[in-house]
XYZ file of C-alpha atoms in Angstrom:
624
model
C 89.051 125.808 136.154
C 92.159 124.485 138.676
C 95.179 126.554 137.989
C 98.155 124.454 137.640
C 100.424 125.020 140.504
C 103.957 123.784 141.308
C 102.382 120.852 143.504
C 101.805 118.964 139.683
C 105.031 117.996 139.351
C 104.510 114.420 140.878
C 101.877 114.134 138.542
C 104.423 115.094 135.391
C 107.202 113.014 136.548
C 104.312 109.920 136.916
C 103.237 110.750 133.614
C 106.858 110.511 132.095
C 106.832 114.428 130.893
C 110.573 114.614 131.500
C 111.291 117.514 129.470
C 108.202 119.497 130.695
C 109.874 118.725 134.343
C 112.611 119.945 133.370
C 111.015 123.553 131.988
C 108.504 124.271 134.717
C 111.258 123.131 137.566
C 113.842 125.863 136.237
C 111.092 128.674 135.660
C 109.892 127.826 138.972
C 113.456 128.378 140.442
C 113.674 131.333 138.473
C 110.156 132.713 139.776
C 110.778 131.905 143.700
C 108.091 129.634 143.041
C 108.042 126.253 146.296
C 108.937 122.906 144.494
C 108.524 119.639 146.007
C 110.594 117.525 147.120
C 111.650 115.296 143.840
C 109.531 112.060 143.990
C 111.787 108.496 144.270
C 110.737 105.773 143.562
C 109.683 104.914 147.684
C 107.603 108.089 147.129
C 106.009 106.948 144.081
C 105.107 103.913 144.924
C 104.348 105.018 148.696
C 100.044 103.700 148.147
C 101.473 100.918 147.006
C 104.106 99.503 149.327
C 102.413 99.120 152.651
C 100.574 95.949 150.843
C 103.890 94.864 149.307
C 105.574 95.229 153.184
C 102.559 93.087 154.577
C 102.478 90.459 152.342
C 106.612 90.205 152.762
C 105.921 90.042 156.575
C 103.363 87.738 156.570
C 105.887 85.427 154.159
C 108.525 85.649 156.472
C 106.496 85.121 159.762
C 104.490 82.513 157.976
C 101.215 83.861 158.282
C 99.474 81.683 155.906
C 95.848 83.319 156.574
C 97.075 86.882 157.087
C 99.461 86.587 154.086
C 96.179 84.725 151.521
C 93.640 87.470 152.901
C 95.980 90.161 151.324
C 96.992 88.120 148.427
C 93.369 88.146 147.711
C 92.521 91.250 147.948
C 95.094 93.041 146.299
C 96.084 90.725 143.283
C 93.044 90.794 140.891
C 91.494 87.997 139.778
C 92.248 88.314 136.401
C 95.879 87.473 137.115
C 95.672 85.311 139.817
C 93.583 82.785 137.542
C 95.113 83.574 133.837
C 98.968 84.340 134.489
C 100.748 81.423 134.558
C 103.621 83.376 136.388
C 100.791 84.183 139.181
C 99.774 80.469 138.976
C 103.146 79.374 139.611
C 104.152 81.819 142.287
C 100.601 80.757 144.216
C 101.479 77.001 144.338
C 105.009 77.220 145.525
C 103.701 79.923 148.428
C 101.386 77.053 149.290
C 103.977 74.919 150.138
C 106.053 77.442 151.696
C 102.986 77.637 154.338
C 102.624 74.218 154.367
C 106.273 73.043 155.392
C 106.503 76.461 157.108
C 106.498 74.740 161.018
C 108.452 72.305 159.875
C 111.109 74.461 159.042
C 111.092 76.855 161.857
C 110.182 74.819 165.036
C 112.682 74.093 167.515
C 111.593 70.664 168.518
C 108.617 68.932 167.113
C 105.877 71.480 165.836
C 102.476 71.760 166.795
C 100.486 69.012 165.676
C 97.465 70.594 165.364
C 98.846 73.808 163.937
C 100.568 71.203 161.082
C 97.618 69.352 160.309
C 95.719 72.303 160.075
C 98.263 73.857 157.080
C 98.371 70.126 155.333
C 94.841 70.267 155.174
C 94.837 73.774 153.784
C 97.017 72.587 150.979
C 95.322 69.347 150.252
C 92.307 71.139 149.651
C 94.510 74.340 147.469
C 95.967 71.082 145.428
C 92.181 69.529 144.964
C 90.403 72.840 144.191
C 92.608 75.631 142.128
C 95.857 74.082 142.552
C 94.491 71.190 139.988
C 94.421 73.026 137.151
C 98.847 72.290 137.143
C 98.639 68.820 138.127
C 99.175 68.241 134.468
C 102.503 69.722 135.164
C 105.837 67.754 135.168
C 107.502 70.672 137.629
C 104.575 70.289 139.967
C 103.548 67.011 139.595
C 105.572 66.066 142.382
C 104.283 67.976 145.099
C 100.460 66.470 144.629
C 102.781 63.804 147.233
C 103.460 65.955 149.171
C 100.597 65.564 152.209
C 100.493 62.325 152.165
C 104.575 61.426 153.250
C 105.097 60.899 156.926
C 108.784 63.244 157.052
C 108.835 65.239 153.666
C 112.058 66.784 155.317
C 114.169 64.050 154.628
C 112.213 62.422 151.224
C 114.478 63.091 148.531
C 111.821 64.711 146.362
C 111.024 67.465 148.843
C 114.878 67.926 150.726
C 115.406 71.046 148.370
C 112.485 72.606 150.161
C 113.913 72.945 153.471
C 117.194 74.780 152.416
C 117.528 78.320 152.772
C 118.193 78.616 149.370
C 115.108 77.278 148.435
C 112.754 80.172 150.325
C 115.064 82.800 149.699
C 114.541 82.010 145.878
C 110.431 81.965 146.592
C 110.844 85.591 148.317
C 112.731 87.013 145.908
C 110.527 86.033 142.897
C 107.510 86.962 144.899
C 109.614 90.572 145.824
C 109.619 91.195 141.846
C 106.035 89.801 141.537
C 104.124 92.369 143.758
C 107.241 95.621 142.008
C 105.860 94.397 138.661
C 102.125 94.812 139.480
C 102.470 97.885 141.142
C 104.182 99.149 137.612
C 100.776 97.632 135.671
C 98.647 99.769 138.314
C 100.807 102.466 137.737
C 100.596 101.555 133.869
C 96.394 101.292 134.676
C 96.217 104.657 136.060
C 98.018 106.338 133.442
C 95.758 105.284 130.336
C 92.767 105.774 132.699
C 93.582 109.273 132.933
C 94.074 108.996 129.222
C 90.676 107.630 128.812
C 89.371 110.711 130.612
C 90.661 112.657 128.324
C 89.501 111.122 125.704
C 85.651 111.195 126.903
C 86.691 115.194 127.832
C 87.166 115.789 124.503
C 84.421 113.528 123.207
C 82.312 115.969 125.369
C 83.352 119.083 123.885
C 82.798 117.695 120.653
C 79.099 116.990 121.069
C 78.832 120.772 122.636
C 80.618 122.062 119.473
C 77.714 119.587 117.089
C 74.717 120.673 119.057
C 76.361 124.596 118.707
C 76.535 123.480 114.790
C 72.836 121.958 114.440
C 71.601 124.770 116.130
C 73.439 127.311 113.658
C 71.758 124.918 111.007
C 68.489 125.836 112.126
C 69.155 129.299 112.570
C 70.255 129.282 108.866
C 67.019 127.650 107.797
C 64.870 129.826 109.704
C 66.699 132.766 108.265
C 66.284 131.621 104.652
C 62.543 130.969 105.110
C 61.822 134.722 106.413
C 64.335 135.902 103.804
C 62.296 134.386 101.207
C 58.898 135.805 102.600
C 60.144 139.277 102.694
C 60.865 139.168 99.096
C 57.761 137.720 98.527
C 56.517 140.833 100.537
C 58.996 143.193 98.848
C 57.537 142.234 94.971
C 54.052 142.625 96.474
C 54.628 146.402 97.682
C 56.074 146.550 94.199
C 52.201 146.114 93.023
C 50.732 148.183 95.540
C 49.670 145.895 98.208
C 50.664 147.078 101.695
C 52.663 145.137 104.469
C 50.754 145.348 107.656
C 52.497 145.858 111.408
C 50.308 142.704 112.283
C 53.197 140.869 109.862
C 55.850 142.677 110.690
C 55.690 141.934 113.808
C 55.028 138.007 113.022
C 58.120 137.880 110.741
C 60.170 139.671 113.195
C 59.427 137.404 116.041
C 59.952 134.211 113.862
C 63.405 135.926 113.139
C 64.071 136.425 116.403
C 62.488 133.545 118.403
C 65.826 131.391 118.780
C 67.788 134.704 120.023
C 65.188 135.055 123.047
C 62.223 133.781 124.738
C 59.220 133.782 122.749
C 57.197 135.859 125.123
C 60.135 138.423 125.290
C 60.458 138.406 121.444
C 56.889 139.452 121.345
C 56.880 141.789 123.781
C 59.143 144.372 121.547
C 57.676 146.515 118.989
C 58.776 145.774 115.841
C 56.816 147.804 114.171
C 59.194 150.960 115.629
C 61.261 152.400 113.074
C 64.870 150.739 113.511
C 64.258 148.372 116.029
C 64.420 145.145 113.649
C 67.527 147.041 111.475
C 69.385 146.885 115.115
C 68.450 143.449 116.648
C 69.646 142.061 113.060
C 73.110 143.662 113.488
C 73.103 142.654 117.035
C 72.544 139.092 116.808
C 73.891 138.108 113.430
C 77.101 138.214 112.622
C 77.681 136.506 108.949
C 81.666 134.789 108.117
C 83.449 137.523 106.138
C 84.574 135.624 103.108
C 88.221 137.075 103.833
C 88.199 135.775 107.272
C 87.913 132.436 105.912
C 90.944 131.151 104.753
C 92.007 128.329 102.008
C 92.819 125.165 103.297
C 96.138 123.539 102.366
C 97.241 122.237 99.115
C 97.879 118.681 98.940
C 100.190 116.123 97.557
C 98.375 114.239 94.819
C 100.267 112.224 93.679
C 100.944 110.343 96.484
C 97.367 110.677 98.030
C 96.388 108.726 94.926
C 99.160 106.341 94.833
C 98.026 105.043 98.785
C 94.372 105.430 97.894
C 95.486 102.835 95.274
C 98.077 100.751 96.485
C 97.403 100.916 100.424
C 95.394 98.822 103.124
C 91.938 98.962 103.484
C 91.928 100.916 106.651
C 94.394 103.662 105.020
C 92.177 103.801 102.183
C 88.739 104.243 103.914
C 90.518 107.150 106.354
C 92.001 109.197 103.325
C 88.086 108.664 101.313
C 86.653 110.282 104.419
C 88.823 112.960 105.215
C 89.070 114.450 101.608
C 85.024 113.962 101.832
C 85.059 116.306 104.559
C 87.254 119.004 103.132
C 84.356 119.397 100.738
C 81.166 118.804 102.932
C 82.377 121.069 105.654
C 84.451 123.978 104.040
C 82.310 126.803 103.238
C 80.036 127.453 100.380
C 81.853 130.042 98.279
C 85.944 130.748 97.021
C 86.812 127.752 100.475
C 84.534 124.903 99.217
C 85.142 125.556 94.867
C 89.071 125.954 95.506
C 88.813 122.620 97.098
C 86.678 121.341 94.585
C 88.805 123.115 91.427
C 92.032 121.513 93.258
C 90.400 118.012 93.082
C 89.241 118.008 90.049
C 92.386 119.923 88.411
C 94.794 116.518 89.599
C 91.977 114.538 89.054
C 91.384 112.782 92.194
C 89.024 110.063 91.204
C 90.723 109.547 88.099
C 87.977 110.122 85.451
C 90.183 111.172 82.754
C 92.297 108.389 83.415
C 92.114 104.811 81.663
C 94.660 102.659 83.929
C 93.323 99.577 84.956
C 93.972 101.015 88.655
C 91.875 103.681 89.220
C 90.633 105.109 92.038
C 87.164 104.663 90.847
C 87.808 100.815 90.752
C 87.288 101.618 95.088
C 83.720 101.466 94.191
C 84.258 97.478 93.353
C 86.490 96.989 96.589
C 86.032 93.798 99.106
C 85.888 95.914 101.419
C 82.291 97.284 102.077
C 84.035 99.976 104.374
C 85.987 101.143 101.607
C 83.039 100.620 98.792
C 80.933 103.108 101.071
C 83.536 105.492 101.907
C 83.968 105.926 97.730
C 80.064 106.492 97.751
C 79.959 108.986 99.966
C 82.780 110.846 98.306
C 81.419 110.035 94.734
C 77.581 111.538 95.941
C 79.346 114.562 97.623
C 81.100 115.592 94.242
C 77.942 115.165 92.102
C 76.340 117.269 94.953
C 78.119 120.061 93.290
C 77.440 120.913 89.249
C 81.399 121.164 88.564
C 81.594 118.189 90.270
C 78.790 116.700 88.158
C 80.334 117.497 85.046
C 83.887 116.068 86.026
C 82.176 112.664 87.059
C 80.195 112.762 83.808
C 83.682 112.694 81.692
C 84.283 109.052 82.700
C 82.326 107.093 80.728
C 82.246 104.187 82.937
C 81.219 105.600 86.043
C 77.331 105.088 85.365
C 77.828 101.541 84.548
C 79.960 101.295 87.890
C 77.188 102.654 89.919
C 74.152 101.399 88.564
C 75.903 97.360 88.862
C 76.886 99.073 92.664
C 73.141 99.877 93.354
C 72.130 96.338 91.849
C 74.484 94.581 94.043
C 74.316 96.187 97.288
C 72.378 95.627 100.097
C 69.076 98.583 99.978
C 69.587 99.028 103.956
C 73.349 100.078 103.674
C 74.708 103.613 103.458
C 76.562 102.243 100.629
C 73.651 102.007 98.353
C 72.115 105.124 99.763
C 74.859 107.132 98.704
C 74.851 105.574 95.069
C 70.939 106.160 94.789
C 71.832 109.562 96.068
C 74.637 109.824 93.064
C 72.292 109.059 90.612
C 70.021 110.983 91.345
C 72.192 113.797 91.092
C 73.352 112.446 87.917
C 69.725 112.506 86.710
C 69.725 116.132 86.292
C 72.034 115.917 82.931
C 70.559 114.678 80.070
C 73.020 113.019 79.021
C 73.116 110.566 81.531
C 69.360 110.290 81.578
C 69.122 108.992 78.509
C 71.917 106.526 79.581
C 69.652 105.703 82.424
C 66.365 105.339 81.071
C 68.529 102.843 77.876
C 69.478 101.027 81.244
C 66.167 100.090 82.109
C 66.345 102.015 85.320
C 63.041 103.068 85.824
C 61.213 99.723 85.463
C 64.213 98.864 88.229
C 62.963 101.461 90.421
C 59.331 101.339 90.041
C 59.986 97.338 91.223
C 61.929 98.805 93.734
C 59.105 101.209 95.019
C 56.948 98.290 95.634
C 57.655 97.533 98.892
C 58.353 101.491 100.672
C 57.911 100.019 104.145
C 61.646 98.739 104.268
C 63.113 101.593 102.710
C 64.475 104.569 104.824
C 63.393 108.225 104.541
C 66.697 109.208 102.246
C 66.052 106.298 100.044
C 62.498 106.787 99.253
C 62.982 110.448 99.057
C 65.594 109.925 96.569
C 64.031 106.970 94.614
C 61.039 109.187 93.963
C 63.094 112.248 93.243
C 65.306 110.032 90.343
C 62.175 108.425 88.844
C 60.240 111.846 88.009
C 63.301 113.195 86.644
C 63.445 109.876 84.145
C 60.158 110.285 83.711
C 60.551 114.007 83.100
C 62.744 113.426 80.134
C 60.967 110.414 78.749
C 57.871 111.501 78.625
C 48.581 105.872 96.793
C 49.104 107.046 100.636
C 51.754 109.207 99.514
C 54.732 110.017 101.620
C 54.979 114.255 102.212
C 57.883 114.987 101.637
C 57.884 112.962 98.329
C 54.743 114.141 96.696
C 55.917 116.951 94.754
C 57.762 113.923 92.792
C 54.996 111.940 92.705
C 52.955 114.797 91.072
C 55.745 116.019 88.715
C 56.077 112.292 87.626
C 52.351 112.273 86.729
C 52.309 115.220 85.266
C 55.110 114.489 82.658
C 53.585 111.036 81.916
C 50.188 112.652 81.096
C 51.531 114.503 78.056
C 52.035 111.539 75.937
C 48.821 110.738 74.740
C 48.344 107.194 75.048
C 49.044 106.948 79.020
C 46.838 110.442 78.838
C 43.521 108.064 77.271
C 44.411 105.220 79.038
C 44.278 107.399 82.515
C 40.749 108.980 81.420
C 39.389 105.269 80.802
C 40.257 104.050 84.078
C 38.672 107.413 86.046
C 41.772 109.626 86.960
C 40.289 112.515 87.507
C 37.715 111.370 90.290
C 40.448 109.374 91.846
C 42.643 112.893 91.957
C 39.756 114.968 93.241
C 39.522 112.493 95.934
C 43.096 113.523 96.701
C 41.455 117.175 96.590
C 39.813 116.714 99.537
C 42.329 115.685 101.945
C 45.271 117.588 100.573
C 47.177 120.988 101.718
C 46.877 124.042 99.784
C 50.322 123.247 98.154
C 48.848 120.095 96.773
C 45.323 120.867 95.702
C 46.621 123.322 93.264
C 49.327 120.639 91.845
C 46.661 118.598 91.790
C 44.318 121.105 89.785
C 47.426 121.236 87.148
C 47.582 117.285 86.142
C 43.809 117.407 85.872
C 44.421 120.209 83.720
C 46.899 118.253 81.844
C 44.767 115.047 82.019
C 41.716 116.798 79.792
C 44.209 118.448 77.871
C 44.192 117.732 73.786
C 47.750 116.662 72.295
C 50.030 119.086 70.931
C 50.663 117.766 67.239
C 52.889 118.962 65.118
C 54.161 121.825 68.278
C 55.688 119.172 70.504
C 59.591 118.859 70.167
C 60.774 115.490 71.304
C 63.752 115.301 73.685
C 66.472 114.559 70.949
C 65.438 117.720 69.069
C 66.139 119.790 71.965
C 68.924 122.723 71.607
C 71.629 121.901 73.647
C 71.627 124.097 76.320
C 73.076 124.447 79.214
C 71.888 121.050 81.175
C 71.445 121.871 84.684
C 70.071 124.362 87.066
C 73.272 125.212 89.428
C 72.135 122.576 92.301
C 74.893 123.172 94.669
C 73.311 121.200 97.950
C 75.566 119.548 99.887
C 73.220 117.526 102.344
C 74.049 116.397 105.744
C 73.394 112.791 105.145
C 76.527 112.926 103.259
C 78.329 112.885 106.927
C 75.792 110.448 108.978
C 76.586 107.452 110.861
C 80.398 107.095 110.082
C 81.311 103.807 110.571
C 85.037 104.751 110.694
C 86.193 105.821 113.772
C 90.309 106.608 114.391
C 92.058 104.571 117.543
C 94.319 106.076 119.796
C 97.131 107.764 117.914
C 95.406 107.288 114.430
C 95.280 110.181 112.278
C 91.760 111.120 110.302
C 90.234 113.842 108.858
C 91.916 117.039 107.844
C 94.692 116.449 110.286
C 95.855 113.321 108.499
C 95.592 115.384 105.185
C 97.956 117.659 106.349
C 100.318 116.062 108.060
C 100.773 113.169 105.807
C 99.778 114.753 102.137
C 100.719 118.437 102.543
C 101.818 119.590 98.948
C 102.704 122.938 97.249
C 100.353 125.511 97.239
C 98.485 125.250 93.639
C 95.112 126.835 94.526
C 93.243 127.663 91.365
C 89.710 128.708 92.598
C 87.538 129.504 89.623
C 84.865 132.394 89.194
C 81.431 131.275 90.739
C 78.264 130.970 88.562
C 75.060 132.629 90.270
C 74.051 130.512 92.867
C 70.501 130.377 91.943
C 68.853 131.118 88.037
C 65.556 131.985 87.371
C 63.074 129.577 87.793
C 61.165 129.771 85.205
C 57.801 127.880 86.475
C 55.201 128.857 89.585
C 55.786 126.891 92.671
C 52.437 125.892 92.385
C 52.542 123.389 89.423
C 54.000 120.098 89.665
C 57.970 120.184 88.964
C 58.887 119.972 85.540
C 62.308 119.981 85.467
C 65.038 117.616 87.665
C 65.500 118.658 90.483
C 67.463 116.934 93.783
C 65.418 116.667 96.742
C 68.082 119.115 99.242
C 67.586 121.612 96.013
C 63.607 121.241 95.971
C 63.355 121.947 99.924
C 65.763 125.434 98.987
C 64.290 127.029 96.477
C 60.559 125.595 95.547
C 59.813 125.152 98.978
C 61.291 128.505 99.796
């Protein structure tokens, strides 16, 4: 990088940094350190003046071609043709060049030269000069070419006073000062606009550094979970062979090096893996990450409630963020604890103004921004269980998903709500009273038009309906598919009704095509398809003890954060920066004693899911 020398100070004074000039200037002094000369104005504007002398000249000398040639090419366009001051200015410099030789001949003037310059401004006043013929001040001069002795018409005697062009040059003096301010002016907020793109830069190094970590973290989790799967099998006596060692090693390390490098090295040695780990990954101590501010409230609440739309959508996203990128663990539930504890959204609250009345706003801005920030709390189960106090906030969201358009992030992050809501039974009962899965099975119709996160999600929230009241089939949503089946097969009507119509041949033909994964699935609902009812041994939903409602799904998806739509102007404040510069409050951090972040599952990964899950928490743990 350039290292900033005493030879910037033109550039701070240009810039207005007065008091920075004044700093650097005296530690210079006090340093021995060469300063310029200070910069005048002359010096300032020394690119510009040349152009302002010539044009002057050429007004004076009346050069009419030199003086239009420069006019031309150093006024833009822009001004010349939309600023009526620039109009204005134009047509009485015209006529300055026109009467010029009449004014300044000894004698009679050149009758060529003069025809010549009346001709010029004939064809100025036919062409762009037209546009002010409409004008009472100019009206006047549209005479002008065609009278004999103009200097002694009493419409035109004014021009040939002194006065009269000492006037024009002083108004055309401040003309050319005051443009070489706007390019001054032009300069300044294009070096402001590079900084801007500088930064935008840096930001997209920081995201792909981020998405990269993101992988890294996924990658890790996968080999985590296959060494434990390796760890219980030494457990029963089956041996772990170098040959997979060295596989799982060079999956672990493939992103740290080249892949022919990474298997060059013997992991097989004793050590070696122990030391590349410690080498290459260094984990976040949770005390080196610190709790984020407190906030005011209060009066975060009262402007989500009472401010503009604008204000409204900027606070919804930046206390969005505080949760979706603080850090799993004592950062992300003191956040969490803090929002709930003032209750943000206003769930225990019956006002008629609430914030949860956002979700009806006419602003679709705003309605998504309260989406996003509703599906990020019930991405967490404390979150979950504060939304589930309201007892209006299902009805609010299911009208939401009716209403909305099914390509907007506004009703993907309501789906996306839901089906996080689904995993309660509580609300799953409210659901399936609310005819919701006849609504989404109409709705799964037609996949073609939906998008990856809405499919995956409508799936996902059907099977766990389906799981509590009871083909070309995407990947990624198949294990819903098959849990959905699987549920609906133990009531024995739909169970006789499938075996009439052939099931089981259609399934095997699903056999055939399918991964490992999904054959065995598969092999399960067949299973459960020739299966005899359970009598007097099955325990219907309403007779269940109950227990505690939820696996701990804490998975807070990136989706959540995709294609914001809400993007500050210069000098706007967002994000965590407007949180704490607007809203900071007293510190009341109350961060509550984690759960386990995983229980037991209690079913093989092989059989269809029985119990709600999300989709982000299927990919962690039964894909894991």
């Amino acid at each position: 990088e350039r290292v900033f020398s005493c030879h910037e100070v033109p550039y701070l004074d240009f810039a207005e940094f007065e008091e920075t000039v004044k700093v650097f200037t005296k530690e210079c002094k006090i340093k021995g350190k060469p300063l310029p000369k200070p910069a005048d104005v002359s010096s300032r504007d020394s690119k510009a003046l040349p152009v302002q002398k010539d044009l002057l000249t050429a007004f004076e000398n009346g050069e009419q071609k030199v003086f239009f040639q420069l006019w031309e090419e150093h006024i833009s366009s822009s001004v010349r043709d939309n600023e009526p001051v620039a109009q204005k200015l134009e047509f009485y410099l015209h006529i300055h060049f026109a009467t010029y030789l009449l004014k300044h001949s000894m004698g009679k003037p050149d009758k060529a030269e003069l025809e010549e310059r009346i001709s010029h401004f004939k064809t100025y006043l036919e062409t762009k000069g037209a546009a002010l013929s409409q004008t009472t001040e100019f009206l006047p001069f549209y005479a002008l070419p065609f009278v004999p002795n103009p200097m002694v018409h009493p419409s035109f005697k004014e021009l040939f006073q002194d006065s009269w062009t000492l006037d024009l040059r002083t108004r055309l003096e401040k003309f050319l000062s005051l443009t070489v301010k706007i390019i001054r002016i032009t300069i300044k907020r294009q070096y402001n606009l590079f900084e801007l793109v500088e930064s935008e830069n840096r930001t997209m190094t920081y995201l792909k550094r981020f998405n990269k970590m993101q992988v890294d973290y996924h990658n890790l989790i996968g080999v985590t979970a296959e060494l434990v799967d390796s760890l219980e099998a030494t457990v029963s006596g089956k041996m772990i062979t170098p040959e997979y060692l060295q596989s799982v090693c060079v999956r672990l390390f493939s992103n740290q090096m080249r892949q022919s490098v990474a298997h060059s090295i013997d992991f097989t040695r004793p050590g070696t893996a122990s030391t590349m780990l410690r080498a290459s990954l260094a984990p976040v101590k949770m005390q080196d990450v610190p709790l984020l501010p407190s906030l005011d409230y209060e009066k975060l609440k009262k402007d989500l409630i009472t401010g503009n739309d604008r204000l409204k959508a900027f606070l919804l996203q930046a206390l969005r963020w505080r949760l979706t990128t603080s850090y799993p663990g004592e950062q992300r539930d003191t956040v969490l604890q803090a929002y709930i504890s003032n209750d943000l959204l206003d769930c225990h609250s019956g006002c008629q103004r609430s914030v949860l009345k956002l979700l009806h706003s006419k602003s679709e801005v705003v309605r998504q921004y309260m989406a996003r920030l509703i599906n990020a709390f019930a991405s967490l189960a404390e979150g979950r269980v504060y939304l589930s106090q309201n007892p209006t906030l299902l009805r609010m969201l299911e009208e939401r998903l009716k209403a909305e358009d099914k390509d907007s992030l506004t009703w993907e992050n309501v789906l996306g709500a839901l089906q996080k809501f689904s995993l309660r039974r509580a609300l799953q009962s409210a659901m399936i009273k609310d005819g919701l899965i006849f609504w989404l099975v109409d709705v799964l119709t037609d996949t073609d038009c939906l998008s990856d996160y809405t499919l995956e999600y409508s799936v996902a929230l059907l099977m766990n309906l389906c799981l509590r009241s009871s083909t070309g089939v995407n990947v990624r949503i198949q294990p819903y598919v098959n849990g959905a089946l699987y549920s609906i097969l133990t009531i024995p009507s739909v169970r006789e009704e499938a075996r009439a119509m052939g099931m089981e041949e259609i399934l095997r033909c699903f056999i055939k095509e399918g991964n490992a994964e999904m054959i065995r699935q598969i092999e399960f609902i067949i299973e459960q398809l020739n299966s005899e009812p359970l009598n007097d041994s099955f325990v219907s939903d309403d007779e269940e003890e109950e227990e505690d409602e939820e696996e701990d799904h804490n998975i807070m998806e990136a989706d959540l954060d995709k294609d914001e739509v809400l993007q500050p102007q210069l000098g706007e404040l967002a994000g965590e920066k407007l949180l704490t510069t607007e809203y900071l409050g007293i510190m009341t951090h109350t961060p509550k004693t984690k759960k386990k972040l995983f229980p037991g599952v209690h079913q093989s990964i092989d059989e269809p899911l029985q119990r709600p899950v999300t989709p982000g928490y299927h990919r962690t743990v039964y894909l894991m």
